[in-house]
Tab-separated table of C-alpha atoms and ligand atoms in Angstrom:
chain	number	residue	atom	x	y	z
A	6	UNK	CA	34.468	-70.269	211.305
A	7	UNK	CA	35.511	-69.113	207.657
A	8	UNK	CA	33.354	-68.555	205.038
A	9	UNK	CA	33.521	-70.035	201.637
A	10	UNK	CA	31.542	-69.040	198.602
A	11	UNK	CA	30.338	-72.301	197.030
A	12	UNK	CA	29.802	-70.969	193.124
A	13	UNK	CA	32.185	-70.271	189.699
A	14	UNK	CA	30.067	-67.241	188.931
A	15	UNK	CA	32.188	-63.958	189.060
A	16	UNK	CA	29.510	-61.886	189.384
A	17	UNK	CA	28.165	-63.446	193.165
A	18	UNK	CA	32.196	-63.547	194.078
A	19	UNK	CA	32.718	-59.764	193.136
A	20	UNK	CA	29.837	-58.899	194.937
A	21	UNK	CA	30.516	-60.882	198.035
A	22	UNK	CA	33.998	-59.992	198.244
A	23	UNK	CA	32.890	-56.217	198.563
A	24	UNK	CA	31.376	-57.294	201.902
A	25	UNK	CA	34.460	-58.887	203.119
A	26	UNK	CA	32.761	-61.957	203.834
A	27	UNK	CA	34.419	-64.771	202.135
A	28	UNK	CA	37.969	-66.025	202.726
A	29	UNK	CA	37.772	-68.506	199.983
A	30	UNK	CA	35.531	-70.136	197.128
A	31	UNK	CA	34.492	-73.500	195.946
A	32	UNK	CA	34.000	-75.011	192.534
A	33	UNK	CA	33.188	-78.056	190.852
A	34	UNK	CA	32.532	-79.526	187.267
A	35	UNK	CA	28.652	-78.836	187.936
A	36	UNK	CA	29.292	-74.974	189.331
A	37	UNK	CA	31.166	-74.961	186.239
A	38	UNK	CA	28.259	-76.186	183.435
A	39	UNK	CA	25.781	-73.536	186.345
A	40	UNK	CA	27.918	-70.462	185.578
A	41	UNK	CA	28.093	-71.395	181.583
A	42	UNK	CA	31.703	-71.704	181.704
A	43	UNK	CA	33.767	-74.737	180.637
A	44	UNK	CA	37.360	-72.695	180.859
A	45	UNK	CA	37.981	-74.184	184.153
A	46	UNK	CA	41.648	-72.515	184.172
A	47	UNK	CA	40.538	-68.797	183.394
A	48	UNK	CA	37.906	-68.639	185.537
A	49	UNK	CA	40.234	-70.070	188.330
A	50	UNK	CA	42.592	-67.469	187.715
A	51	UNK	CA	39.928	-64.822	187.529
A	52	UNK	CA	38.417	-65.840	191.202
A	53	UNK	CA	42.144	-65.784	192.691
A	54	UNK	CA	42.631	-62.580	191.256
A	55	UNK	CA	39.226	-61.494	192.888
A	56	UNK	CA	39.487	-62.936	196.180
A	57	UNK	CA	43.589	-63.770	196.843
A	58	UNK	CA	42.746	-66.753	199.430
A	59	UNK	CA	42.001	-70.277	198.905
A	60	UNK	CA	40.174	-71.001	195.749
A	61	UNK	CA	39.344	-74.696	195.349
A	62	UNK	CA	39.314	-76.618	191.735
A	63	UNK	CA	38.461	-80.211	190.913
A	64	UNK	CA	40.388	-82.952	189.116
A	65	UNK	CA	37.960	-84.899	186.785
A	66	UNK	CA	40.244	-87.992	186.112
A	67	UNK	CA	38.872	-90.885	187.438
A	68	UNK	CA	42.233	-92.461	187.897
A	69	UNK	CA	45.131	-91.535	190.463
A	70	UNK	CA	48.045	-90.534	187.656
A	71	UNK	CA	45.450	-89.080	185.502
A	72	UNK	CA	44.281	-86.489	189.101
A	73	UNK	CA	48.049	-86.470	190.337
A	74	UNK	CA	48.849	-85.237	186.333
A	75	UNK	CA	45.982	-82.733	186.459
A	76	UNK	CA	47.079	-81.966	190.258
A	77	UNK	CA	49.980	-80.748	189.139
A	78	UNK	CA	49.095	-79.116	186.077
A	79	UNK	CA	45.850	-77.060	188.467
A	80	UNK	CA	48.197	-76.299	191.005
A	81	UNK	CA	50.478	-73.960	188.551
A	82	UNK	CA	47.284	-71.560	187.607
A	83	UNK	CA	47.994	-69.922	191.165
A	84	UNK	CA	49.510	-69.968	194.775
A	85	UNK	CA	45.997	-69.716	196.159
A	86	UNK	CA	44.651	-72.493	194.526
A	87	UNK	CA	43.345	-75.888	196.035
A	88	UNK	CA	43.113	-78.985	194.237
A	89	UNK	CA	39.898	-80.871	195.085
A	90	UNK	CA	40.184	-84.634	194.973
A	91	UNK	CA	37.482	-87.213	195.279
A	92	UNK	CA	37.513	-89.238	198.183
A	93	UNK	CA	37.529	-92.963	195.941
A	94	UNK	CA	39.922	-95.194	196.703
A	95	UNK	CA	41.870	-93.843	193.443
A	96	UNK	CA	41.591	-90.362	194.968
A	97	UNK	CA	43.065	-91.118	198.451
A	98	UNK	CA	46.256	-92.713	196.503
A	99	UNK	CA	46.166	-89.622	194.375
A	100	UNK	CA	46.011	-87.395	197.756
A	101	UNK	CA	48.942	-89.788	198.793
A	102	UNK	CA	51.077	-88.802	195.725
A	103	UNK	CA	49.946	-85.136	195.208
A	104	UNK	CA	50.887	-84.127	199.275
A	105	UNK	CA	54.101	-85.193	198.283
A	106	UNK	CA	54.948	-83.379	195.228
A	107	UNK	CA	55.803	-79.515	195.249
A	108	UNK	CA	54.382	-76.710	192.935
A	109	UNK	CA	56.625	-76.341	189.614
A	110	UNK	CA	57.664	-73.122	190.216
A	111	UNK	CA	58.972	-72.384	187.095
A	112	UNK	CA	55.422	-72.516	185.450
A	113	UNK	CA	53.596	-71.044	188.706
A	114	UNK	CA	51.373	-68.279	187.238
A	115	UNK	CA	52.849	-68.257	183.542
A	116	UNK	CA	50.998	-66.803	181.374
A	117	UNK	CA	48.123	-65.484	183.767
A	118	UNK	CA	45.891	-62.376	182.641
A	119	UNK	CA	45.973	-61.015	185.782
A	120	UNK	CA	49.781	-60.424	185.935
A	121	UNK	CA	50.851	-57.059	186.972
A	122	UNK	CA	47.478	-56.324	188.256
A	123	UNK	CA	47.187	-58.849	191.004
A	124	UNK	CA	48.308	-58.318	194.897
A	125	UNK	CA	50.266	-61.801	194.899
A	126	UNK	CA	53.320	-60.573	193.020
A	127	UNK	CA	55.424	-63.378	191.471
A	128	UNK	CA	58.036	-63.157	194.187
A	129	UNK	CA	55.375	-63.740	196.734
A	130	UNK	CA	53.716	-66.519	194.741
A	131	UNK	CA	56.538	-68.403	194.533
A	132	UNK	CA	57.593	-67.980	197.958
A	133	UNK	CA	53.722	-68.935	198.926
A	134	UNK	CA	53.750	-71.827	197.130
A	135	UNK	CA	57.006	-73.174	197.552
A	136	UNK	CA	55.487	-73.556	201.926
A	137	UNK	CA	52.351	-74.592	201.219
A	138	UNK	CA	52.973	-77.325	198.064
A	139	UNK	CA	50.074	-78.706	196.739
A	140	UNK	CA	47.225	-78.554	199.115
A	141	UNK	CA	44.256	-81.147	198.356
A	142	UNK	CA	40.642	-80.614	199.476
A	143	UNK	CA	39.195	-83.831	199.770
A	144	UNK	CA	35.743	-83.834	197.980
A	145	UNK	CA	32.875	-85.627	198.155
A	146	UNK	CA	32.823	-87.406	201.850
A	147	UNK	CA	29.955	-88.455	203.366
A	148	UNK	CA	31.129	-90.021	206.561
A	149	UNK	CA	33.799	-89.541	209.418
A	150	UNK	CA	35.985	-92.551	208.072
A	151	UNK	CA	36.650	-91.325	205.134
A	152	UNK	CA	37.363	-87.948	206.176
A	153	UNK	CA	39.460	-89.621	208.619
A	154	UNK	CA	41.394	-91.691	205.306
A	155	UNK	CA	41.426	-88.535	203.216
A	156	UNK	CA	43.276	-86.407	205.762
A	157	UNK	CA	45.593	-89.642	206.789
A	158	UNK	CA	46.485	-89.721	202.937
A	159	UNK	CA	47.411	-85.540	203.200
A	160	UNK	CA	44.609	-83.835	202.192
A	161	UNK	CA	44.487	-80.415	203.948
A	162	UNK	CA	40.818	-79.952	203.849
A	163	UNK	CA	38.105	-82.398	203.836
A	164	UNK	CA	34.604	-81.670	202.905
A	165	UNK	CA	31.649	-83.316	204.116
A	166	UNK	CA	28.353	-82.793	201.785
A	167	UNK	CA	25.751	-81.848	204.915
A	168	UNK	CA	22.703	-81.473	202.292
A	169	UNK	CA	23.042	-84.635	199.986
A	170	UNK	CA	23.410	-86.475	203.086
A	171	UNK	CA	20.184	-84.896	204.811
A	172	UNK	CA	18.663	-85.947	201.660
A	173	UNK	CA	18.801	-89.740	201.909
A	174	UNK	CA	17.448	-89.091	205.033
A	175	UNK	CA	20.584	-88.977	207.151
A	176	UNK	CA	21.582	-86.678	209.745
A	177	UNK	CA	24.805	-84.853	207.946
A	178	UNK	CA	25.211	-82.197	210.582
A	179	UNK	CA	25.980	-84.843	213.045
A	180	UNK	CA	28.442	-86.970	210.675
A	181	UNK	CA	30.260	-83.547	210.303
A	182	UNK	CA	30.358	-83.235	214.705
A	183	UNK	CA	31.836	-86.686	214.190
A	184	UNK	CA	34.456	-85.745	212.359
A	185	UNK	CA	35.429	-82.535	214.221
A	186	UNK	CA	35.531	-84.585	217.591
A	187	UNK	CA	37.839	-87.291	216.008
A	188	UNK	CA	40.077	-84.489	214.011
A	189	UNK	CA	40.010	-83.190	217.673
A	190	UNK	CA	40.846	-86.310	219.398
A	191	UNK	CA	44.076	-87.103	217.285
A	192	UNK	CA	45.304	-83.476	216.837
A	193	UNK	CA	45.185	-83.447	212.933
A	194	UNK	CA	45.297	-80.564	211.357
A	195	UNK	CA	42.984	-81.192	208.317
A	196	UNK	CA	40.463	-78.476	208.309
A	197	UNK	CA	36.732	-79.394	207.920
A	198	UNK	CA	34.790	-77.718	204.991
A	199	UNK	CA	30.643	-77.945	205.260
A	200	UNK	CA	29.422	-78.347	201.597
A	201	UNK	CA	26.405	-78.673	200.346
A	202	UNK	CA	25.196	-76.293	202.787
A	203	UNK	CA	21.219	-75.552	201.963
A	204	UNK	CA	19.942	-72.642	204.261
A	205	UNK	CA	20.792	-70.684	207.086
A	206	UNK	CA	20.370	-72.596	209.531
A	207	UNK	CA	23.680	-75.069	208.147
A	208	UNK	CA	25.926	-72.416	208.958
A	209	UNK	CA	24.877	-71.832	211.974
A	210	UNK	CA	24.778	-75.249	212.916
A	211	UNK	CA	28.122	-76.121	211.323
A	212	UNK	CA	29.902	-73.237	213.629
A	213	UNK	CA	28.277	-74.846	216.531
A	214	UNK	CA	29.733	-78.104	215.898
A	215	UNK	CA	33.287	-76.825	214.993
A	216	UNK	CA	33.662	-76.835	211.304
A	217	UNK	CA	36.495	-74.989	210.177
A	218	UNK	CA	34.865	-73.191	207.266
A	219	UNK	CA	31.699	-73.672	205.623
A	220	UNK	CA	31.302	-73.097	201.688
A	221	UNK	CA	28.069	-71.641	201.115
A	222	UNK	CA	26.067	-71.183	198.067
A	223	UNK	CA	24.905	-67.197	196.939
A	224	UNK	CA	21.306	-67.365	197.763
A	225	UNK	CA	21.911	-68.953	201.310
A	226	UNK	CA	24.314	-66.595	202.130
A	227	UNK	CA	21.999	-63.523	201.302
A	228	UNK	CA	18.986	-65.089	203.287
A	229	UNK	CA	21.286	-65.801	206.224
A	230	UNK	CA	22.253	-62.210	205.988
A	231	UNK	CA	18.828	-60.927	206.125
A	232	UNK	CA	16.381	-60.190	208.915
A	233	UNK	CA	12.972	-58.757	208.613
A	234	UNK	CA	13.532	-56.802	212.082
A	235	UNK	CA	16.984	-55.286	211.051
A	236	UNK	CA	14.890	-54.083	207.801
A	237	UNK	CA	12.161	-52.711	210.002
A	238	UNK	CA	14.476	-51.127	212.325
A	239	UNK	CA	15.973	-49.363	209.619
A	240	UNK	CA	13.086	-47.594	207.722
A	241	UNK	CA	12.008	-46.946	211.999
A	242	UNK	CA	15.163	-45.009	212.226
A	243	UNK	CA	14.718	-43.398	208.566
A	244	UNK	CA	11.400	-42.343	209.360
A	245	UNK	CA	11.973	-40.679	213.077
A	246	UNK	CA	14.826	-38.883	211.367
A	247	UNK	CA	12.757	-37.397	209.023
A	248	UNK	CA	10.487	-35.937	211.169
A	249	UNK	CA	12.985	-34.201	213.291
A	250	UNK	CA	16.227	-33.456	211.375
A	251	UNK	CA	16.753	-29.481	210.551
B	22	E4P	C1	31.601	-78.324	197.863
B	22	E4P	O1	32.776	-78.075	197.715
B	22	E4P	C2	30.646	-78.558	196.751
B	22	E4P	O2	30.975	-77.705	195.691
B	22	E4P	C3	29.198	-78.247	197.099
B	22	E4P	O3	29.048	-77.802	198.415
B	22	E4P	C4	28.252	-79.310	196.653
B	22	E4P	O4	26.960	-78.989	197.087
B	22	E4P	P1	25.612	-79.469	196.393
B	22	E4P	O5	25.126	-80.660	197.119
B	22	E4P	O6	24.696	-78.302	196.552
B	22	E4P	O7	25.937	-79.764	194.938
């Protein structure tokens, strides 16, 4: 199972990237307002730069030209960018019309900051996103139908929101299995994304049941990756060495 960062603040993305953990990040409009930003296209740019894998960005049209027009305008800040899509009945025709379309390749990375410094040169952007075309993570699903409708309609990825489900007292972990074992069952190839992941004990959970990738949040990520007996063992270690080295 990848691992996602679920944030839009640089600093948690720099320093997670140095670990080689992640293999792609999540935003939204709230990460957004969390991080104090409300340039949604430079900091995109900036966390593609950073982490050169699949960076997802959300459409806040409510309407399905209004997302397929800011589809299509998102999907020119980088190769490695996903547009996320709420699964509303307006979304799923937007997914419809956005799986269809192809990146403008003419206006693929114009203008971006990062030019010159950045691994994906513009030969290999263009040639990256001329294969993949637009690819849509479909946002905001809280049951196996409509992950079932989003990825029928072309999204690529579909998340289901584990947490804000476990809060009304529903069992999100197993709506996710559901969806795995239908994706399964029909051979599609939309990959399954648990969000709102809220400790440890999500990811591992979420890996058990076949999720594709799970996006996690900072914090849970550094808990997960701590354990008081790996600390322990270490100052053990520090400690015999001490007494003996020469
Ligand atoms: C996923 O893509 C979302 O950004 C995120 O996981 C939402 O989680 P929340 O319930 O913590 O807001």
């Amino acid at each position: 199972m990848d691992i996602f960062l679920d944030t839009a603040k640089l600093d948690e993305i720099r320093e997670v990237v140095k670990m080689g953990l992640i293999s792609g990040v999540t935003t939204n409009p709230s990460l957004m307002m969390r991080a104090g930003r409300g340039d949604y296209k430079e900091v995109t740019r900036e966390i593609c730069y950073l982490v050169q894998n699949r960076i997802s960005a959300e459409v806040v049209s409510t309407d399905s030209e209004g997302m397929l027009a800011e589809a299509k305008e998102i999907a020119t800040w980088s190769p490695h960018v996903v547009v996320k899509i709420p699964t509303i009945a307006a979304g799923l025709e937007a997914m419809k019309m956005v799986s269809q379309e192809e990146v403008d390749l003419d206006r693929l990375c114009q203008g971006c900051p990062w030019f010159g410094k950045c691994d994906t040169d513009i030969d290999l952007a263009r040639d990256l996103a001329a294969s993949w075309g637009i690819r849509i993570n479909a946002t905001l699903v809280f049951s196996a139908n409509q992950a079932l409708f989003a990825a029928t309609a072309g999204a690529s990825f579909v998340s289901p929101f584990i947490g804000r489900l476990d809060d009304i007292g529903h069992d999100g972990m197993q709506v996710l299995a559901d969806m795995v074992e239908i994706f399964e069952n029909y051979g599609i190839e939309a990959q399954v994304i648990a969000a709102s992941i809220r400790h440890p004990l999500h990811i591992t959970q979420a890996a058990l049941a076949g999720a594709d990738i799970a996006t996690v949040p900072y914090a849970v990520l550094m808990k997960a990756l701590k354990h008081p007996l790996t600390d322990i063992g270490v100052e053990r270690f520090l400690a015999d060495w001490a007494k003996v080295k020469k």
